[in-house]
PDB file of C-alpha atoms in Angstrom:
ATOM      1  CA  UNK A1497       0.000   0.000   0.000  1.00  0.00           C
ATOM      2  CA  UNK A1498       3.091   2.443   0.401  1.00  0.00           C
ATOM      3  CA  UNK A1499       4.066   1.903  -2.973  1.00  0.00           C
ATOM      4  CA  UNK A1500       0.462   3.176  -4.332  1.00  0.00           C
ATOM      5  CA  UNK A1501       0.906   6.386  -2.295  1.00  0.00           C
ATOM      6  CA  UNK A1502       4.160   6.971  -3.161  1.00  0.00           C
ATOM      7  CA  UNK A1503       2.648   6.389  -6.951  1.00  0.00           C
ATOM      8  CA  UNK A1504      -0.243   8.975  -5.999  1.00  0.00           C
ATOM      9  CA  UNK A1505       1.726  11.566  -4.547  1.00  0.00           C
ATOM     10  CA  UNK A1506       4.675  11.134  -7.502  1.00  0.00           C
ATOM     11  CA  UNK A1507       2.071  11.770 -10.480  1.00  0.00           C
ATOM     12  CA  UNK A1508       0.420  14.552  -8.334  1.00  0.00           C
ATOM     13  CA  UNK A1509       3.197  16.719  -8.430  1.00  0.00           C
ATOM     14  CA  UNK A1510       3.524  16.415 -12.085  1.00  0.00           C
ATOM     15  CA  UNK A1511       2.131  18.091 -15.060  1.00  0.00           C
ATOM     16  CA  UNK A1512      -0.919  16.042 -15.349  1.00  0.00           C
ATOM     17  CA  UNK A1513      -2.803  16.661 -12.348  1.00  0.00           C
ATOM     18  CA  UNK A1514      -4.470  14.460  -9.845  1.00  0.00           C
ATOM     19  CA  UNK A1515      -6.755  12.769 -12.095  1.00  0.00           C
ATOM     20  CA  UNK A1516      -4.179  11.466 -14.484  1.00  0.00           C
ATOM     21  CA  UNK A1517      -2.296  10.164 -11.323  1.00  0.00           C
ATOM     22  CA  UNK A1518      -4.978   8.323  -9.647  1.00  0.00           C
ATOM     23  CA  UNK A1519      -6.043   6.528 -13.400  1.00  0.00           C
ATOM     24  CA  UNK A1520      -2.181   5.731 -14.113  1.00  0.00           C
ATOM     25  CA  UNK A1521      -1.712   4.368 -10.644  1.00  0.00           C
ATOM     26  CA  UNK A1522      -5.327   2.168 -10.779  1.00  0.00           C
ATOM     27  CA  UNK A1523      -3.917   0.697 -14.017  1.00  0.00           C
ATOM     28  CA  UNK A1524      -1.056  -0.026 -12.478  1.00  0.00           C
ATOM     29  CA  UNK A1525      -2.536  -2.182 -10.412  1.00  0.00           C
ATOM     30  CA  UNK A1526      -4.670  -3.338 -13.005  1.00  0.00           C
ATOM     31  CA  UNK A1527      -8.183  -1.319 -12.329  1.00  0.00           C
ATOM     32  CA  UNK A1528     -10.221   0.803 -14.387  1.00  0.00           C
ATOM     33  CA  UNK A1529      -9.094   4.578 -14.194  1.00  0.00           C
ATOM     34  CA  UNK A1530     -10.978   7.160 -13.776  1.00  0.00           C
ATOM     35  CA  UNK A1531     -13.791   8.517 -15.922  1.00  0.00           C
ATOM     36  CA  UNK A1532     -14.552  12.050 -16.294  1.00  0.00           C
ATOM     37  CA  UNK A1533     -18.067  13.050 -15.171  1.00  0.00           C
ATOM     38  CA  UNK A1534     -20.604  14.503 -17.659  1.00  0.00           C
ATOM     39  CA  UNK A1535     -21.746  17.936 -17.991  1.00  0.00           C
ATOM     40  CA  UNK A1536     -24.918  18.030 -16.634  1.00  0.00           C
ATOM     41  CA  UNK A1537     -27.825  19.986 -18.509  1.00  0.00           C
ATOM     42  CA  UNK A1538     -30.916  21.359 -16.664  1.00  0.00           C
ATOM     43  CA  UNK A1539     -33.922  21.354 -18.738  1.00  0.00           C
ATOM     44  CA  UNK A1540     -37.104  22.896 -18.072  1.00  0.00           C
ATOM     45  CA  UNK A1541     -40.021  22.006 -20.039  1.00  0.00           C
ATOM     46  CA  UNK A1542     -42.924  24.263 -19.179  1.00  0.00           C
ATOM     47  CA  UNK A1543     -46.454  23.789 -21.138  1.00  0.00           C
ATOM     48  CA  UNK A1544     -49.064  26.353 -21.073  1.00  0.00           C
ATOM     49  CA  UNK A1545     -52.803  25.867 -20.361  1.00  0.00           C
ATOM     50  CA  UNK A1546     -53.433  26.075 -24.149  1.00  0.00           C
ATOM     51  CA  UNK A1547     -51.231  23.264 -24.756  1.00  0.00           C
ATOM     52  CA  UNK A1548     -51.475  22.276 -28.294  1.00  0.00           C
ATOM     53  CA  UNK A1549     -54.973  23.938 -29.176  1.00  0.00           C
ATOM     54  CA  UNK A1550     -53.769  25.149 -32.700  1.00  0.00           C
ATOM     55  CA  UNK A1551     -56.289  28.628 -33.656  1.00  0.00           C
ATOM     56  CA  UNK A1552     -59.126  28.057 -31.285  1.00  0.00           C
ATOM     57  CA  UNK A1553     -59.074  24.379 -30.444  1.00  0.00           C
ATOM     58  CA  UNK A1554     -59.225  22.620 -26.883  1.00  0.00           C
ATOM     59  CA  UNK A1555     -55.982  22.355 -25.823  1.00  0.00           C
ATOM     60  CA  UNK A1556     -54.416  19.254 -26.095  1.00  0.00           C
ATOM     61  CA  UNK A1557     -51.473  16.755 -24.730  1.00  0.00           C
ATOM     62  CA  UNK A1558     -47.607  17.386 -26.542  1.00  0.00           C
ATOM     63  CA  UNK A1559     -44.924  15.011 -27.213  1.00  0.00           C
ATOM     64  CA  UNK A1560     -41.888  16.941 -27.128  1.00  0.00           C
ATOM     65  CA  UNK A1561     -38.214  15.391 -28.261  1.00  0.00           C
ATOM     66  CA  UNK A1562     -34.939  16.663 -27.056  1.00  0.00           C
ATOM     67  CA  UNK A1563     -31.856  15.947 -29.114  1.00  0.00           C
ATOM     68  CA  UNK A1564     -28.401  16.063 -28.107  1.00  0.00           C
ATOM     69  CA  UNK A1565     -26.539  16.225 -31.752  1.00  0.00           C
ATOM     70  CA  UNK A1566     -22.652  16.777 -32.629  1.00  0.00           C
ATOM     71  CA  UNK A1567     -23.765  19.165 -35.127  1.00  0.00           C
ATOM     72  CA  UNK A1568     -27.196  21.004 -35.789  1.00  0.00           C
ATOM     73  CA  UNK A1569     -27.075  21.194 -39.704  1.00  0.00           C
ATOM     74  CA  UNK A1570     -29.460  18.509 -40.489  1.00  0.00           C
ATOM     75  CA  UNK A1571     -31.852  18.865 -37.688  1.00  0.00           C
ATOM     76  CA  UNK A1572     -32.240  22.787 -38.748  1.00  0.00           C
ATOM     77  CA  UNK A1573     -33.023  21.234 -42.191  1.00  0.00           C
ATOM     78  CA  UNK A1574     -35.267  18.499 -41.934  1.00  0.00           C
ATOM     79  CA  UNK A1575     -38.597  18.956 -42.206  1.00  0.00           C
ATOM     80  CA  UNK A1576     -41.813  18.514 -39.898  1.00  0.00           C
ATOM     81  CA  UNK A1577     -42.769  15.162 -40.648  1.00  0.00           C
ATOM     82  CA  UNK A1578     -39.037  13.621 -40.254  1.00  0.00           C
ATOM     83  CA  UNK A1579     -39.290  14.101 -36.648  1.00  0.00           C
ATOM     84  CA  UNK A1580     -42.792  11.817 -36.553  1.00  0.00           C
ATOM     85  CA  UNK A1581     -41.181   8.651 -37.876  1.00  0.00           C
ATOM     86  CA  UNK A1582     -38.470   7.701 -35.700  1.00  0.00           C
ATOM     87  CA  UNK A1583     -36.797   5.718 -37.761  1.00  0.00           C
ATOM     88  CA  UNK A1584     -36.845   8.836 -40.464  1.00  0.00           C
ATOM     89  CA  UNK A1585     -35.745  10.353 -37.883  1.00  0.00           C
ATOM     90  CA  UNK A1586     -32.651   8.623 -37.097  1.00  0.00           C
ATOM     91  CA  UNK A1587     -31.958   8.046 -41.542  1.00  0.00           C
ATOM     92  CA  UNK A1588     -32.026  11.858 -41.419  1.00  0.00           C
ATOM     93  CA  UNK A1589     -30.164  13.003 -38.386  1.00  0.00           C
ATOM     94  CA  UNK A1590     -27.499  10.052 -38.825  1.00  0.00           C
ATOM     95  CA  UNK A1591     -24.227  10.759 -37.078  1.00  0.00           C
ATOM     96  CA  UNK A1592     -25.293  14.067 -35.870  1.00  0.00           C
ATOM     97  CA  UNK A1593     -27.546  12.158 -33.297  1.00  0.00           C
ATOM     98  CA  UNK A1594     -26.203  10.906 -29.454  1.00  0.00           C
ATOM     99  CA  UNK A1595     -29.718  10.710 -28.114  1.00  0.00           C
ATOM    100  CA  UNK A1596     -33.331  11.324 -27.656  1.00  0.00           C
ATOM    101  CA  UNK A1597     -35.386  12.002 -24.763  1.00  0.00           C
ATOM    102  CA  UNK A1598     -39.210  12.101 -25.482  1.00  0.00           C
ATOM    103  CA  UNK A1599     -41.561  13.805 -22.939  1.00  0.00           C
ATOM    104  CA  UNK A1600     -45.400  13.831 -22.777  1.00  0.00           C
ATOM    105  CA  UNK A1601     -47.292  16.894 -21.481  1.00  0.00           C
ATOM    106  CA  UNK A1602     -50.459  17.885 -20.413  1.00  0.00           C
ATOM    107  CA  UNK A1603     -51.866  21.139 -20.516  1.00  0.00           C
ATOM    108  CA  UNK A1604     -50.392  23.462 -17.586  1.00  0.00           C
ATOM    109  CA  UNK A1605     -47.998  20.977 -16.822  1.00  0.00           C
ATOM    110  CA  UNK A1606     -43.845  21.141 -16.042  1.00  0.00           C
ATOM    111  CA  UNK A1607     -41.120  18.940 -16.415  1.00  0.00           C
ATOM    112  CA  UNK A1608     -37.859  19.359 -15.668  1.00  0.00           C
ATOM    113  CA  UNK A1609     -34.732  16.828 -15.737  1.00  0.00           C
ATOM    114  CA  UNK A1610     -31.060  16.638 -16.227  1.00  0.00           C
ATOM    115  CA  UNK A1611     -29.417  15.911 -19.464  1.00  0.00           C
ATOM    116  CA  UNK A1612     -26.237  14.005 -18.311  1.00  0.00           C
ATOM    117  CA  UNK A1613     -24.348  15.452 -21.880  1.00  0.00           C
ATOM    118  CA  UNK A1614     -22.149  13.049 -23.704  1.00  0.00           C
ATOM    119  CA  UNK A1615     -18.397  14.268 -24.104  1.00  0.00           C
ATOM    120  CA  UNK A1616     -19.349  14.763 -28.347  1.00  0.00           C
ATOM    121  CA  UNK A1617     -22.838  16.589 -27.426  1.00  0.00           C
ATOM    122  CA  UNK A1618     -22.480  19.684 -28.061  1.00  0.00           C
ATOM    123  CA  UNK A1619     -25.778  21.080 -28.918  1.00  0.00           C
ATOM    124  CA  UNK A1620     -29.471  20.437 -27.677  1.00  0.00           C
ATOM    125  CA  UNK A1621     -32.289  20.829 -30.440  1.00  0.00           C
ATOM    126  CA  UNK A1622     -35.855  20.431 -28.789  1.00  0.00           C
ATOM    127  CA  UNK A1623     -38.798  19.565 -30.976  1.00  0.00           C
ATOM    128  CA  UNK A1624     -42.329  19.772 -30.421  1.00  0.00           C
ATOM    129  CA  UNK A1625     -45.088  17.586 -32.394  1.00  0.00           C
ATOM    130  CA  UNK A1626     -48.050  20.425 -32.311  1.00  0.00           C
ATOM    131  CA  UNK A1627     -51.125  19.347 -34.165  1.00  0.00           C
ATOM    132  CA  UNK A1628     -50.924  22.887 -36.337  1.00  0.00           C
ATOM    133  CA  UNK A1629     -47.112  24.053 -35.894  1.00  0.00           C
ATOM    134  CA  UNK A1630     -46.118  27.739 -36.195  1.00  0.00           C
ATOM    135  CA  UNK A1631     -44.065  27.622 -38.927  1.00  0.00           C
ATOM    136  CA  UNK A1632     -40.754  28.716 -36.936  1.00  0.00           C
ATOM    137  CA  UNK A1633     -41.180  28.179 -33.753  1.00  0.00           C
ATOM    138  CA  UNK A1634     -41.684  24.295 -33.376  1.00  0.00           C
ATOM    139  CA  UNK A1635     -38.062  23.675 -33.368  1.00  0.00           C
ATOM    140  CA  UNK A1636     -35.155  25.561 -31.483  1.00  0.00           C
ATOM    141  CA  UNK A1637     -31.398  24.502 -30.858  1.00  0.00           C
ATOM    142  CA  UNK A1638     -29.450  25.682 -28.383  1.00  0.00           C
ATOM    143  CA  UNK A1639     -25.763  25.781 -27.266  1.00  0.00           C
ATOM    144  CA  UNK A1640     -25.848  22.447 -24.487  1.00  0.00           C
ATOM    145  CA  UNK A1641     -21.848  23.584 -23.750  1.00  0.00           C
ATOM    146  CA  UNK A1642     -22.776  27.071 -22.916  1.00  0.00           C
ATOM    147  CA  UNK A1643     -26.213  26.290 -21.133  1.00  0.00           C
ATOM    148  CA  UNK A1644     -25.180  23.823 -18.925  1.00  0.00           C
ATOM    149  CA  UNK A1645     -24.577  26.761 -16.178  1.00  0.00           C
ATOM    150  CA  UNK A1646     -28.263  28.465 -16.612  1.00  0.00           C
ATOM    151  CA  UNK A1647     -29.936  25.348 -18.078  1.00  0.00           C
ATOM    152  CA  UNK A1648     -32.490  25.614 -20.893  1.00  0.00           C
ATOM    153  CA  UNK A1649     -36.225  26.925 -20.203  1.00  0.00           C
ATOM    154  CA  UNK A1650     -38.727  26.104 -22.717  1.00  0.00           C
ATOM    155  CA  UNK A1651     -42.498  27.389 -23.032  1.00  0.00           C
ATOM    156  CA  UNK A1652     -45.344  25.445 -24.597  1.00  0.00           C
ATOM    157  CA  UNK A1653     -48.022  27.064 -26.112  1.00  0.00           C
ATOM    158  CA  UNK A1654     -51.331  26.830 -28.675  1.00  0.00           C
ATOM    159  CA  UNK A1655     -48.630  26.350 -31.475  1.00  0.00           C
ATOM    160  CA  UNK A1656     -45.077  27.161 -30.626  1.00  0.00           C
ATOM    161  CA  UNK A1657     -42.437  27.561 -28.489  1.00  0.00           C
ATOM    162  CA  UNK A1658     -40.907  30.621 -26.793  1.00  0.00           C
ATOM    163  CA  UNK A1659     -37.509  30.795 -24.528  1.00  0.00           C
ATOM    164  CA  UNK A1660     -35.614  33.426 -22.789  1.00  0.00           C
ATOM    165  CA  UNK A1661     -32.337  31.778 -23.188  1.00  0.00           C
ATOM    166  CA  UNK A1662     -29.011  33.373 -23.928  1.00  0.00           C
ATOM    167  CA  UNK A1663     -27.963  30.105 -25.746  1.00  0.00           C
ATOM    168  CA  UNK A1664     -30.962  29.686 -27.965  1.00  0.00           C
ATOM    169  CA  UNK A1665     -29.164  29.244 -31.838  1.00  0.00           C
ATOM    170  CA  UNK A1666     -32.107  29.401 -33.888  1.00  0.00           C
ATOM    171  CA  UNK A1667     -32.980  32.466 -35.800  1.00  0.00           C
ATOM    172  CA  UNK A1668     -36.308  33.395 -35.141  1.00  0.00           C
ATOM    173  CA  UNK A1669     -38.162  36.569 -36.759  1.00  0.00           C
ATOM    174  CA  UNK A1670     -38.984  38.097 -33.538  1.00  0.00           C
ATOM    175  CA  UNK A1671     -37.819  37.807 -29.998  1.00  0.00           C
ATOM    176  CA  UNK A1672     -37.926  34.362 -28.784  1.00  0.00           C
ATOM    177  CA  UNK A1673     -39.652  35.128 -25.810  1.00  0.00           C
ATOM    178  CA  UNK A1674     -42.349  36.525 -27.667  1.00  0.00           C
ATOM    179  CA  UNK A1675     -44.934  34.625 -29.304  1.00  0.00           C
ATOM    180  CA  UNK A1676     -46.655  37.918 -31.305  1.00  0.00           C
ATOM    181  CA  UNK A1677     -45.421  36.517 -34.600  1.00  0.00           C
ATOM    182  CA  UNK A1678     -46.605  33.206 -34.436  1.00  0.00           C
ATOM    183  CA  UNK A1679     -49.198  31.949 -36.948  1.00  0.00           C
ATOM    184  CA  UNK A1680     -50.504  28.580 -36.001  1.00  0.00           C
ATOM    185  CA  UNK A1681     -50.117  26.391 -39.694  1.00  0.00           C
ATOM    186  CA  UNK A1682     -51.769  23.362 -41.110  1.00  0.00           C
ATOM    187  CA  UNK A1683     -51.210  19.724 -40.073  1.00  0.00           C
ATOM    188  CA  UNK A1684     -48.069  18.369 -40.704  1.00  0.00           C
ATOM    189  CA  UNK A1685     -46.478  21.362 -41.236  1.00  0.00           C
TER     190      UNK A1685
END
């Protein structure tokens, strides 16, 4: 047991830190080293009492999908309907995908979790499967590096989305916290 202290406090002194000493000195010795814990992501999912009505309707549950991608190129692209076939889904997104979380709400409802981020996420895209989608504002990406201080807040509304976050990527027409612009479309829009 000397000798593994004497190991620990050797490669602590060096250039690669206390971490890289503890993992050289458990292989050593033949066990795992360390692994680096992942950012952790706050998301807050927060659906308003109109959930999903569309232009006058009763308001309606919402299956929202978060996506933690390597790159946002082809989510921004693809289309509506891509994102209600999952196995579209995954054709389209391809190697830009690391994972999906899917969330039902209810009207009024919140839901909040922690996105453990893998060490190639680097962006969150959130999508949500409105019955009549605003033609902008059923997607948004955001920045998961940079949020992962603040988190990410999302509203839920007739037909779109809204956030106040400092890490949102999209480009929307008119403040993102705003939903004055919004239109409500057609099905499968």
């Amino acid at each position: 047991m000397p000798a593994l202290l004497l190991l620990v406090a050797t490669g602590c002194a060096s250039d690669g830190g206390f971490r890289e000493a503890v993992s050289s000195t458990l292989q050593s010795v033949g066990l795992e080293p360390l692994q680096a814990r992942p950012a952790l992501l706050p998301v807050r999912l927060h659906a308003g009492d109109n959930l999903n009505a569309g232009d006058g309707g009763r308001a309606a549950s919402l299956v929202v999908r978060v996506y933690q991608l390597r790159a946002t190129e082809r989510f921004e692209q693809a289309a509506f309907d891509v994102f209600i076939d999952e196995q579209r889904e995954r054709d389209v997104l391809g190697d830009d995908l690391v994972r999906v979380t899917e969330v039902l709400l209810a009207p009024g409802q919140r839901h909040e979790f922690i996105e453990p981020l893998a060490a190639d996420g680097t962006h969150l895209g959130v999508v949500a499967l409105f019955r009549q989608p605003a033609q902008t504002r059923w997607r948004l990406t955001f920045d998961a590096r940079r949020a992962t201080a603040d988190g990410i807040t999302v509203g839920l509304h007739g037909c779109a989305m809204t956030t106040s976050s400092s890490t949102l990527l999209t480009g929307l027409a008119s403040g993102a916290h705003m939903l004055s612009s919004s239109r409500c479309g057609t099905p499968g829009r």
